[in-house]
Short mmCIF file of C-alpha atoms in Angstrom, two decimals:
data_model
loop_
_atom_site.label_atom_id
_atom_site.label_comp_id
_atom_site.label_asym_id
_atom_site.label_seq_id
_atom_site.Cartn_x
_atom_site.Cartn_y
_atom_site.Cartn_z
CA MET A 3 102.56 139.77 155.24
CA GLU A 4 103.38 136.95 157.64
CA GLN A 5 104.81 138.02 160.99
CA PRO A 6 107.58 135.83 162.41
CA ASP A 7 105.78 135.49 165.76
CA GLN A 8 102.49 134.41 164.20
CA ILE A 9 100.96 131.09 165.10
CA THR A 10 100.52 129.30 161.79
CA ALA A 11 98.93 126.07 160.65
CA CYS A 12 98.84 123.87 157.57
CA LEU A 13 96.09 121.43 156.67
CA ILE A 14 97.03 118.26 154.78
CA ILE A 15 93.98 116.71 153.14
CA ILE A 16 94.71 113.08 152.34
CA GLY A 17 92.55 111.36 149.73
CA ASN A 18 92.48 110.33 146.09
CA GLU A 19 88.73 110.99 146.09
CA ILE A 20 89.27 114.70 146.69
CA LEU A 21 91.84 115.00 143.89
CA SER A 22 89.69 113.08 141.41
CA GLY A 23 86.79 115.42 142.11
CA ARG A 24 84.56 112.57 143.27
CA THR A 25 84.27 114.08 146.74
CA GLN A 26 84.05 117.78 147.48
CA ASP A 27 86.29 118.64 150.43
CA ALA A 28 84.42 120.35 153.22
CA ASN A 29 87.08 120.27 155.93
CA LEU A 30 89.28 123.15 154.78
CA ALA A 31 86.56 125.77 155.22
CA VAL A 32 85.62 124.42 158.67
CA ILE A 33 89.20 124.28 159.92
CA GLY A 34 89.96 127.70 158.40
CA LYS A 35 87.13 129.29 160.36
CA LYS A 36 88.02 127.50 163.59
CA CYS A 37 91.65 128.57 163.26
CA ASP A 38 90.56 132.21 162.85
CA THR A 39 88.59 131.98 166.08
CA LEU A 40 91.55 130.43 167.85
CA GLY A 41 93.93 133.11 166.56
CA ILE A 42 95.83 130.61 164.42
CA ARG A 43 96.61 131.57 160.82
CA LEU A 44 95.90 128.71 158.45
CA THR A 45 98.42 129.76 155.82
CA GLU A 46 98.48 126.67 153.62
CA ALA A 47 96.54 123.56 152.72
CA ARG A 48 97.74 120.66 150.61
CA VAL A 49 95.67 117.92 149.04
CA ILE A 50 97.68 114.74 148.46
CA PRO A 51 96.89 111.15 147.37
CA ASP A 52 96.58 108.06 149.61
CA ASP A 53 100.25 107.34 149.00
CA GLU A 54 102.64 106.58 151.86
CA GLU A 55 105.64 108.27 150.25
CA ASP A 56 103.64 111.44 149.56
CA ILE A 57 102.26 111.54 153.10
CA VAL A 58 105.68 111.05 154.74
CA THR A 59 107.33 113.74 152.61
CA THR A 60 104.54 116.27 152.98
CA VAL A 61 104.14 115.79 156.75
CA ASN A 62 107.88 116.18 157.32
CA ILE A 63 108.08 119.36 155.25
CA CYS A 64 105.02 120.90 156.88
CA ARG A 65 105.69 120.02 160.51
CA ALA A 66 109.02 121.82 160.29
CA GLU A 67 107.47 124.89 158.70
CA PHE A 68 104.22 125.49 160.59
CA THR A 69 103.29 125.77 164.27
CA TYR A 70 100.52 123.20 163.81
CA VAL A 71 99.77 120.61 161.14
CA PHE A 72 96.34 119.01 160.78
CA THR A 73 95.70 116.01 158.57
CA THR A 74 92.30 114.72 157.49
CA GLY A 75 91.49 111.36 155.94
CA GLY A 76 92.83 107.83 155.75
CA ILE A 77 92.33 106.60 159.31
CA GLY A 78 89.53 104.05 158.71
CA PRO A 79 89.80 100.24 158.65
CA THR A 80 90.41 99.54 154.93
CA HIS A 81 93.59 98.90 152.93
CA ASP A 82 93.64 102.47 151.59
CA ASP A 83 93.69 103.90 155.13
CA ILE A 84 97.44 104.32 155.49
CA THR A 85 97.72 107.62 157.34
CA ALA A 86 98.68 106.17 160.76
CA ALA A 87 101.45 104.02 159.26
CA ALA A 88 102.73 106.92 157.16
CA ILE A 89 102.77 109.36 160.09
CA ALA A 90 104.67 106.78 162.18
CA ARG A 91 107.25 106.53 159.38
CA ALA A 92 107.50 110.32 159.16
CA PHE A 93 108.36 110.40 162.88
CA ASP A 94 110.45 107.23 162.67
CA VAL A 95 108.47 105.40 165.34
CA ALA A 96 106.64 102.06 165.28
CA VAL A 97 102.91 101.52 165.05
CA GLU A 98 101.48 99.71 168.05
CA ARG A 99 98.06 98.52 169.08
CA ASN A 100 97.06 101.29 171.48
CA GLU A 101 95.23 99.98 174.55
CA GLU A 102 93.38 103.20 175.23
CA ALA A 103 92.17 103.21 171.60
CA VAL A 104 91.06 99.57 171.90
CA ASN A 105 89.04 100.57 174.97
CA ALA A 106 87.45 103.48 173.10
CA LEU A 107 86.43 101.16 170.24
CA ASP A 108 85.22 98.59 172.75
CA ARG A 109 82.94 101.15 174.40
CA TYR A 110 81.53 102.13 171.01
CA TYR A 111 80.81 98.73 169.45
CA GLU A 112 78.20 96.23 170.64
CA PRO A 113 79.73 93.17 172.28
CA GLY A 114 81.20 90.82 169.66
CA LEU A 115 81.30 93.44 166.88
CA LEU A 116 84.84 94.70 167.51
CA THR A 117 86.34 92.70 164.64
CA GLU A 118 90.01 92.49 163.68
CA ALA A 119 89.38 94.92 160.80
CA ARG A 120 87.93 97.44 163.24
CA LEU A 121 90.78 96.88 165.67
CA LYS A 122 93.13 98.13 162.94
CA MET A 123 91.80 101.58 163.87
CA ALA A 124 93.56 101.17 167.24
CA ASP A 125 96.96 100.83 165.55
CA ILE A 126 98.52 104.16 166.43
CA PRO A 127 102.12 105.45 166.28
CA GLU A 128 104.10 104.90 169.48
CA GLY A 129 104.09 107.87 171.83
CA ALA A 130 101.02 109.49 170.27
CA ARG A 131 98.38 111.16 172.38
CA LEU A 132 94.85 110.18 171.37
CA ILE A 133 92.19 112.58 170.11
CA ASP A 134 88.79 111.59 171.41
CA ASN A 135 86.09 110.70 168.87
CA PRO A 136 82.71 111.41 170.49
CA VAL A 137 80.82 110.32 167.35
CA SER A 138 82.04 106.94 166.14
CA GLY A 139 84.62 105.62 168.61
CA ALA A 140 87.79 105.42 166.51
CA PRO A 141 90.20 108.04 167.87
CA GLY A 142 92.57 110.36 166.06
CA PHE A 143 95.98 111.14 167.47
CA GLN A 144 98.57 113.83 168.04
CA LEU A 145 102.33 113.43 167.61
CA GLU A 146 104.21 116.61 168.57
CA ASN A 147 102.63 119.39 166.45
CA VAL A 148 100.79 117.04 164.05
CA PHE A 149 97.08 116.33 164.65
CA VAL A 150 95.62 113.39 162.73
CA LEU A 151 91.88 113.60 162.10
CA PRO A 152 89.35 111.64 160.05
CA GLY A 153 87.97 112.76 156.67
CA VAL A 154 84.22 112.57 157.40
CA PRO A 155 83.38 116.24 158.07
CA SER A 156 80.90 115.83 160.93
CA ILE A 157 83.25 113.51 162.84
CA MET A 158 86.31 115.65 162.03
CA GLU A 159 84.57 118.75 163.36
CA ALA A 160 83.49 117.11 166.63
CA MET A 161 87.06 115.89 167.19
CA PHE A 162 88.63 119.24 166.29
CA ASP A 163 86.35 120.95 168.82
CA GLY A 164 87.76 118.67 171.49
CA LEU A 165 91.28 119.90 170.69
CA THR A 166 90.88 123.48 171.79
CA GLY A 167 92.84 123.03 175.00
CA ARG A 168 95.86 121.70 173.08
CA LEU A 169 96.08 124.52 170.56
CA VAL A 170 97.57 127.79 171.71
CA GLY A 171 96.72 130.68 169.41
CA GLY A 172 97.12 134.43 169.39
CA ASP A 173 94.40 137.05 169.23
CA PRO A 174 91.31 135.83 167.39
CA ILE A 175 91.19 137.02 163.78
CA LEU A 176 88.14 139.19 163.16
CA THR A 177 86.33 139.40 159.86
CA GLU A 178 84.12 142.15 158.52
CA ASN A 179 82.27 141.95 155.18
CA ILE A 180 81.00 144.82 153.10
CA LEU A 181 78.83 143.95 150.14
CA THR A 182 78.56 146.54 147.40
CA ASN A 183 76.95 146.76 143.97
CA LEU A 184 80.05 148.40 142.50
CA PRO A 185 82.13 146.21 140.19
CA GLU A 186 85.69 145.41 141.24
CA SER A 187 87.27 147.67 138.64
CA VAL A 188 85.37 150.73 139.91
CA ILE A 189 86.26 150.18 143.57
CA ALA A 190 89.89 149.11 142.89
CA THR A 191 91.67 152.46 143.26
CA GLY A 192 89.68 153.59 146.31
CA LEU A 193 90.12 150.21 147.97
CA GLU A 194 93.87 150.34 147.46
CA ALA A 195 94.01 153.79 149.09
CA VAL A 196 92.12 152.55 152.17
CA GLN A 197 94.33 149.43 152.30
CA GLU A 198 97.43 151.64 152.37
CA LYS A 199 95.97 153.60 155.26
CA TYR A 200 95.33 150.42 157.28
CA PRO A 201 98.25 148.06 156.64
CA ASP A 202 97.28 146.06 159.77
CA VAL A 203 93.87 145.21 158.27
CA SER A 204 94.03 142.79 155.35
CA MET A 205 91.48 143.64 152.64
CA GLY A 206 90.29 141.22 150.01
CA SER A 207 87.93 141.88 147.15
CA TYR A 208 85.74 139.06 145.80
CA PRO A 209 83.50 139.67 142.83
CA TYR A 210 80.19 137.83 142.68
CA PHE A 211 77.46 137.27 140.13
CA LYS A 212 74.16 136.54 141.85
CA LYS A 213 70.69 136.54 140.29
CA GLY A 214 72.10 138.32 137.26
CA LYS A 215 73.66 141.05 139.40
CA LEU A 216 77.31 141.90 139.60
CA GLY A 217 78.96 143.17 142.74
CA VAL A 218 81.85 142.80 145.12
CA ASN A 219 82.22 141.35 148.58
CA LEU A 220 84.97 143.22 150.41
CA VAL A 221 86.47 141.27 153.28
CA LEU A 222 88.47 142.90 156.04
CA ARG A 223 90.51 140.79 158.41
CA GLY A 224 92.49 141.86 161.45
CA ILE A 225 92.80 141.53 165.19
CA ASP A 226 92.02 145.07 166.44
CA SER A 227 88.28 145.71 166.38
CA ALA A 228 88.62 149.52 166.61
CA ARG A 229 90.95 149.58 163.59
CA MET A 230 88.67 147.16 161.72
CA ASN A 231 85.73 149.42 162.39
CA ALA A 232 87.57 152.56 161.27
CA ALA A 233 88.70 150.83 158.07
CA ALA A 234 85.16 149.63 157.38
CA GLU A 235 83.83 153.16 157.87
CA ASP A 236 86.42 154.52 155.44
CA LEU A 237 85.57 151.87 152.87
CA SER A 238 81.83 152.50 153.19
CA ALA A 239 82.45 156.21 152.64
CA THR A 240 84.58 155.39 149.59
CA ILE A 241 81.76 153.29 148.14
CA LEU A 242 79.17 156.01 148.69
CA GLY A 243 81.58 158.57 147.19
CA LEU A 244 81.65 156.46 144.01
CA ASP A 245 77.83 156.48 143.86
CA GLY A 246 77.75 152.87 145.01
CA LYS A 247 75.59 151.20 147.60
CA VAL A 248 76.60 149.38 150.77
CA LEU A 249 74.20 146.45 150.40
CA LYS A 250 75.15 144.62 153.55
CA ARG A 251 77.66 145.00 156.32
CA LEU A 252 78.54 142.18 158.65
CA SER A 253 80.48 143.11 161.74
CA PRO A 254 83.41 141.31 163.37
CA GLY A 255 82.58 137.96 164.79
CA MET A 256 79.46 137.42 162.70
CA THR A 257 79.69 134.76 160.02
CA SER A 258 78.53 135.55 156.53
CA MET B 233 101.84 104.02 142.91
CA GLU B 234 102.92 106.78 140.51
CA GLN B 235 104.45 105.63 137.22
CA PRO B 236 107.41 107.68 135.96
CA ASP B 237 105.81 108.11 132.52
CA GLN B 238 102.53 109.41 133.89
CA ILE B 239 101.25 112.81 132.92
CA THR B 240 100.72 114.64 136.21
CA ALA B 241 99.29 117.96 137.28
CA CYS B 242 99.19 120.16 140.35
CA LEU B 243 96.57 122.79 141.11
CA ILE B 244 97.61 125.89 143.05
CA ILE B 245 94.59 127.63 144.53
CA ILE B 246 95.50 131.23 145.38
CA GLY B 247 93.32 133.07 147.86
CA ASN B 248 93.10 134.12 151.51
CA GLU B 249 89.33 133.70 151.29
CA ILE B 250 89.66 129.95 150.71
CA LEU B 251 92.04 129.50 153.65
CA SER B 252 89.89 131.57 156.01
CA GLY B 253 86.88 129.42 155.15
CA ARG B 254 84.91 132.39 153.87
CA THR B 255 84.72 130.90 150.38
CA GLN B 256 84.32 127.21 149.63
CA ASP B 257 86.66 126.21 146.81
CA ALA B 258 84.81 124.63 143.91
CA ASN B 259 87.62 124.54 141.35
CA LEU B 260 89.57 121.52 142.61
CA ALA B 261 86.70 119.08 142.02
CA VAL B 262 86.04 120.49 138.53
CA ILE B 263 89.69 120.39 137.47
CA GLY B 264 90.13 116.92 139.03
CA LYS B 265 87.32 115.51 136.89
CA LYS B 266 88.51 117.24 133.74
CA CYS B 267 92.04 115.93 134.26
CA ASP B 268 90.69 112.38 134.61
CA THR B 269 88.91 112.72 131.28
CA LEU B 270 92.06 114.07 129.65
CA GLY B 271 94.20 111.24 131.08
CA ILE B 272 96.13 113.63 133.33
CA ARG B 273 96.65 112.65 136.97
CA LEU B 274 95.99 115.54 139.31
CA THR B 275 98.29 114.34 142.07
CA GLU B 276 98.43 117.40 144.27
CA ALA B 277 96.65 120.63 145.08
CA ARG B 278 97.92 123.46 147.25
CA VAL B 279 95.97 126.33 148.70
CA ILE B 280 98.13 129.37 149.41
CA PRO B 281 97.53 133.01 150.45
CA ASP B 282 97.54 136.11 148.22
CA ASP B 283 101.20 136.59 149.03
CA GLU B 284 103.80 137.17 146.33
CA GLU B 285 106.58 135.29 148.08
CA ASP B 286 104.34 132.26 148.65
CA ILE B 287 103.16 132.25 145.03
CA VAL B 288 106.69 132.51 143.59
CA THR B 289 108.04 129.72 145.80
CA THR B 290 105.12 127.37 145.25
CA VAL B 291 104.97 127.88 141.48
CA ASN B 292 108.68 127.25 141.11
CA ILE B 293 108.57 124.05 143.18
CA CYS B 294 105.51 122.73 141.38
CA ARG B 295 106.43 123.57 137.80
CA ALA B 296 109.62 121.55 138.20
CA GLU B 297 107.79 118.58 139.70
CA PHE B 298 104.61 118.19 137.64
CA THR B 299 103.87 117.98 133.91
CA TYR B 300 101.26 120.73 134.22
CA VAL B 301 100.53 123.35 136.84
CA PHE B 302 97.20 125.18 137.02
CA THR B 303 96.64 128.21 139.20
CA THR B 304 93.26 129.72 140.09
CA GLY B 305 92.59 133.13 141.61
CA GLY B 306 94.15 136.54 141.89
CA ILE B 307 93.93 137.83 138.31
CA GLY B 308 91.27 140.54 138.78
CA PRO B 309 91.77 144.32 138.87
CA THR B 310 92.22 144.98 142.62
CA HIS B 311 95.32 145.42 144.79
CA ASP B 312 95.06 141.85 146.11
CA ASP B 313 95.23 140.42 142.58
CA ILE B 314 98.95 139.77 142.41
CA THR B 315 99.13 136.46 140.56
CA ALA B 316 100.37 137.84 137.22
CA ALA B 317 103.20 139.80 138.86
CA ALA B 318 104.17 136.82 141.03
CA ILE B 319 104.21 134.39 138.09
CA ALA B 320 106.37 136.83 136.13
CA ARG B 321 108.82 136.92 139.06
CA ALA B 322 108.80 133.11 139.29
CA PHE B 323 109.86 132.97 135.62
CA ASP B 324 112.14 135.99 135.95
CA VAL B 325 110.43 137.95 133.20
CA ALA B 326 108.82 141.40 133.16
CA VAL B 327 105.13 142.19 133.18
CA GLU B 328 103.98 144.12 130.12
CA ARG B 329 100.71 145.53 128.91
CA ASN B 330 99.67 142.82 126.46
CA GLU B 331 98.12 144.24 123.30
CA GLU B 332 96.09 141.15 122.52
CA ALA B 333 94.70 141.21 126.06
CA VAL B 334 93.84 144.91 125.73
CA ASN B 335 91.94 144.05 122.55
CA ALA B 336 90.05 141.25 124.33
CA LEU B 337 89.02 143.65 127.12
CA ASP B 338 88.13 146.28 124.55
CA ARG B 339 85.78 143.88 122.77
CA TYR B 340 84.12 142.99 126.08
CA TYR B 341 83.54 146.43 127.62
CA GLU B 342 81.16 149.09 126.32
CA PRO B 343 82.99 152.08 124.78
CA GLY B 344 84.46 154.29 127.50
CA LEU B 345 84.23 151.65 130.25
CA LEU B 346 87.71 150.18 129.80
CA THR B 347 89.18 152.07 132.75
CA GLU B 348 92.79 152.04 133.92
CA ALA B 349 91.84 149.66 136.75
CA ARG B 350 90.37 147.24 134.21
CA LEU B 351 93.40 147.62 131.94
CA LYS B 352 95.49 146.19 134.79
CA MET B 353 93.99 142.85 133.76
CA ALA B 354 95.95 143.16 130.50
CA ASP B 355 99.27 143.28 132.36
CA ILE B 356 100.66 139.85 131.56
CA PRO B 357 104.15 138.33 131.89
CA GLU B 358 106.34 138.74 128.82
CA GLY B 359 106.27 135.77 126.46
CA ALA B 360 103.02 134.37 127.86
CA ARG B 361 100.40 132.87 125.59
CA LEU B 362 96.89 134.09 126.42
CA ILE B 363 94.00 131.86 127.50
CA ASP B 364 90.75 133.08 126.02
CA ASN B 365 87.98 134.14 128.41
CA PRO B 366 84.66 133.67 126.60
CA VAL B 367 82.67 134.86 129.64
CA SER B 368 84.04 138.15 130.94
CA GLY B 369 86.84 139.28 128.61
CA ALA B 370 89.90 139.29 130.89
CA PRO B 371 92.20 136.53 129.65
CA GLY B 372 94.30 134.03 131.57
CA PHE B 373 97.73 133.06 130.34
CA GLN B 374 100.16 130.21 129.92
CA LEU B 375 103.90 130.35 130.57
CA GLU B 376 105.62 127.06 129.69
CA ASN B 377 103.75 124.39 131.71
CA VAL B 378 101.95 126.85 134.01
CA PHE B 379 98.33 127.80 133.22
CA VAL B 380 96.96 130.83 135.05
CA LEU B 381 93.18 130.87 135.47
CA PRO B 382 90.67 132.99 137.40
CA GLY B 383 89.05 131.96 140.67
CA VAL B 384 85.36 132.41 139.77
CA PRO B 385 84.30 128.80 139.02
CA SER B 386 82.02 129.37 136.02
CA ILE B 387 84.64 131.52 134.26
CA MET B 388 87.49 129.19 135.23
CA GLU B 389 85.63 126.22 133.79
CA ALA B 390 84.85 127.93 130.49
CA MET B 391 88.51 128.90 130.12
CA PHE B 392 89.81 125.45 131.09
CA ASP B 393 87.57 123.90 128.45
CA GLY B 394 89.26 126.07 125.84
CA LEU B 395 92.65 124.62 126.84
CA THR B 396 92.07 121.07 125.71
CA GLY B 397 94.23 121.40 122.61
CA ARG B 398 97.23 122.51 124.70
CA LEU B 399 97.11 119.69 127.25
CA VAL B 400 98.44 116.31 126.14
CA GLY B 401 97.26 113.48 128.38
CA GLY B 402 97.43 109.71 128.46
CA ASP B 403 94.54 107.24 128.46
CA PRO B 404 91.43 108.67 130.15
CA ILE B 405 91.05 107.48 133.73
CA LEU B 406 87.84 105.51 134.19
CA THR B 407 85.82 105.44 137.38
CA GLU B 408 83.37 102.85 138.62
CA ASN B 409 81.36 103.20 141.86
CA ILE B 410 79.79 100.42 143.87
CA LEU B 411 77.53 101.44 146.72
CA THR B 412 76.95 98.87 149.45
CA ASN B 413 75.15 98.78 152.77
CA LEU B 414 78.06 96.93 154.41
CA PRO B 415 80.15 99.00 156.82
CA GLU B 416 83.80 99.55 155.96
CA SER B 417 85.08 97.20 158.64
CA VAL B 418 83.05 94.27 157.27
CA ILE B 419 84.18 94.74 153.66
CA ALA B 420 87.83 95.58 154.54
CA THR B 421 89.39 92.12 154.27
CA GLY B 422 87.50 91.11 151.11
CA LEU B 423 88.25 94.45 149.48
CA GLU B 424 91.94 94.08 150.19
CA ALA B 425 91.96 90.62 148.56
CA VAL B 426 90.31 91.97 145.40
CA GLN B 427 92.73 94.94 145.38
CA GLU B 428 95.69 92.54 145.48
CA LYS B 429 94.25 90.64 142.49
CA TYR B 430 93.93 93.85 140.45
CA PRO B 431 96.96 96.03 141.24
CA ASP B 432 96.29 98.05 138.07
CA VAL B 433 92.89 99.14 139.40
CA SER B 434 93.04 101.58 142.31
CA MET B 435 90.31 100.89 144.88
CA GLY B 436 89.14 103.41 147.43
CA SER B 437 86.58 102.93 150.17
CA TYR B 438 84.52 105.88 151.41
CA PRO B 439 82.09 105.43 154.27
CA TYR B 440 78.90 107.48 154.24
CA PHE B 441 76.07 108.21 156.64
CA LYS B 442 72.93 109.14 154.74
CA LYS B 443 69.42 109.38 156.13
CA GLY B 444 70.58 107.55 159.24
CA LYS B 445 72.02 104.69 157.19
CA LEU B 446 75.63 103.62 157.19
CA GLY B 447 77.34 102.23 154.11
CA VAL B 448 80.36 102.40 151.87
CA ASN B 449 81.01 103.82 148.46
CA LEU B 450 83.70 101.76 146.75
CA VAL B 451 85.48 103.61 143.98
CA LEU B 452 87.52 101.82 141.33
CA ARG B 453 89.82 103.80 139.07
CA GLY B 454 91.91 102.57 136.14
CA ILE B 455 92.43 102.88 132.42
CA ASP B 456 91.47 99.39 131.12
CA SER B 457 87.70 98.99 131.00
CA ALA B 458 87.79 95.17 130.80
CA ARG B 459 89.95 94.96 133.94
CA MET B 460 87.76 97.54 135.68
CA ASN B 461 84.70 95.49 134.85
CA ALA B 462 86.26 92.22 136.08
CA ALA B 463 87.34 93.88 139.33
CA ALA B 464 83.85 95.32 139.83
CA GLU B 465 82.32 91.88 139.27
CA ASP B 466 84.68 90.36 141.83
CA LEU B 467 83.86 93.08 144.35
CA SER B 468 80.13 92.69 143.84
CA ALA B 469 80.46 88.93 144.41
CA THR B 470 82.48 89.64 147.58
CA ILE B 471 79.73 91.93 148.88
CA LEU B 472 76.99 89.38 148.19
CA GLY B 473 79.14 86.66 149.81
CA LEU B 474 79.19 88.77 152.99
CA ASP B 475 75.36 89.01 152.94
CA GLY B 476 75.61 92.61 151.81
CA LYS B 477 73.69 94.41 149.09
CA VAL B 478 74.98 96.16 145.97
CA LEU B 479 72.78 99.24 146.22
CA LYS B 480 73.99 100.99 143.12
CA ARG B 481 76.63 100.47 140.48
CA LEU B 482 77.80 103.20 138.19
CA SER B 483 79.85 102.14 135.20
CA PRO B 484 82.96 103.75 133.71
CA GLY B 485 82.42 107.13 132.25
CA MET B 486 79.23 107.83 134.16
CA THR B 487 79.45 110.47 136.84
CA SER B 488 78.07 109.74 140.27
#
């Protein structure tokens, strides 16, 4: 389905705590939505441990394959925060104490509180461009097409929002949801027929069980709002033709 | 950090809806915890689209690299459910209508409701061993070291729990949490010293902001409970020595 001229992205989530199930990742969903709005297709995410070898290998594979690579996690002041060093190794550059980053930390901390441990957060790969952190001082950084962000979701999101000017996407990807009471197996054949009619609109079918009721959330995604609308009309008609109900319909641009 | 004799696993999460941010994945955290209990190290997770090429490539890379591979998603009755066909292609075998799977569906559905669309869920790669679905009939399947599970979390979990006999792990991985009011940058040096003393206990440091308060959750992971306990004692003493508080301590085996 991927077009060769598509702008793609991969998210690398760095953190043992995500893999052990201790922490529930919240960054993938946020970045996925923001990429849609920017017209960037987030076509892969990888969750890897706080392990230098793993980070180097994964970053080097992904930065060759995708237009943009985002990483989250591992840029704090403790011994398990090894992302900056690993990214430097992936690009074969040194880590240096970045003066601009020291200044950013200095503005954030009260006089006297910018300890050596905190200063570690200003150790950034040579040649990197900083990503401003409006929440807690410590910056992220960009090296070529790799954007290094923190793991704490609220801080990550604020920093990602500051990136918009650096990310060049295509047409925004629109989403339309149709909620029906029909089970997946009843809608399957009709859905496939509509999908074949609109190959430029990607259609997904997601069953749900809510309050004891079974149903399906049909999700349409595409870039042409007229085609999206026509496909949604066709699908709604298909549902009604099967004696089903259209419980809810959310139009392009609205979040569900 | 990885030992060559470790039992490892990779989770492949299949679904456009996860990458677009429409659906929040809940399976990684569940499988991560269950792997810990089984003594299996979940060392990677990948989220990929409902795309046959992507599934084939990813499954073939991962099944060569990890002891076990789990996939979630894409085994329902609609056109976007392509996991079974893709796994068959990855193993270079045909898909066949599996009699045992037909029987399982037949037991689940009321007479007359086992439609052709639903029967698609009995199309399983040749030579696969089924994974029983005690919730909604449609089985998953295992081919060599690859375990194919559904995406709906409650069903996935019930099916994973039925797998225990087929997964051979090492010693269960124990977790201990210490919550402190000290910020990461204050504890960093002391934490690193304790980590160096206990190389067999992996120590992670996760800052949190809760109700306007800043603090750190220190997570110890290892397999020897005596060593875990000694490391936790050392860390607690380090925190107190820095005028910090141990707000909470959760011992091995307890979930946080």
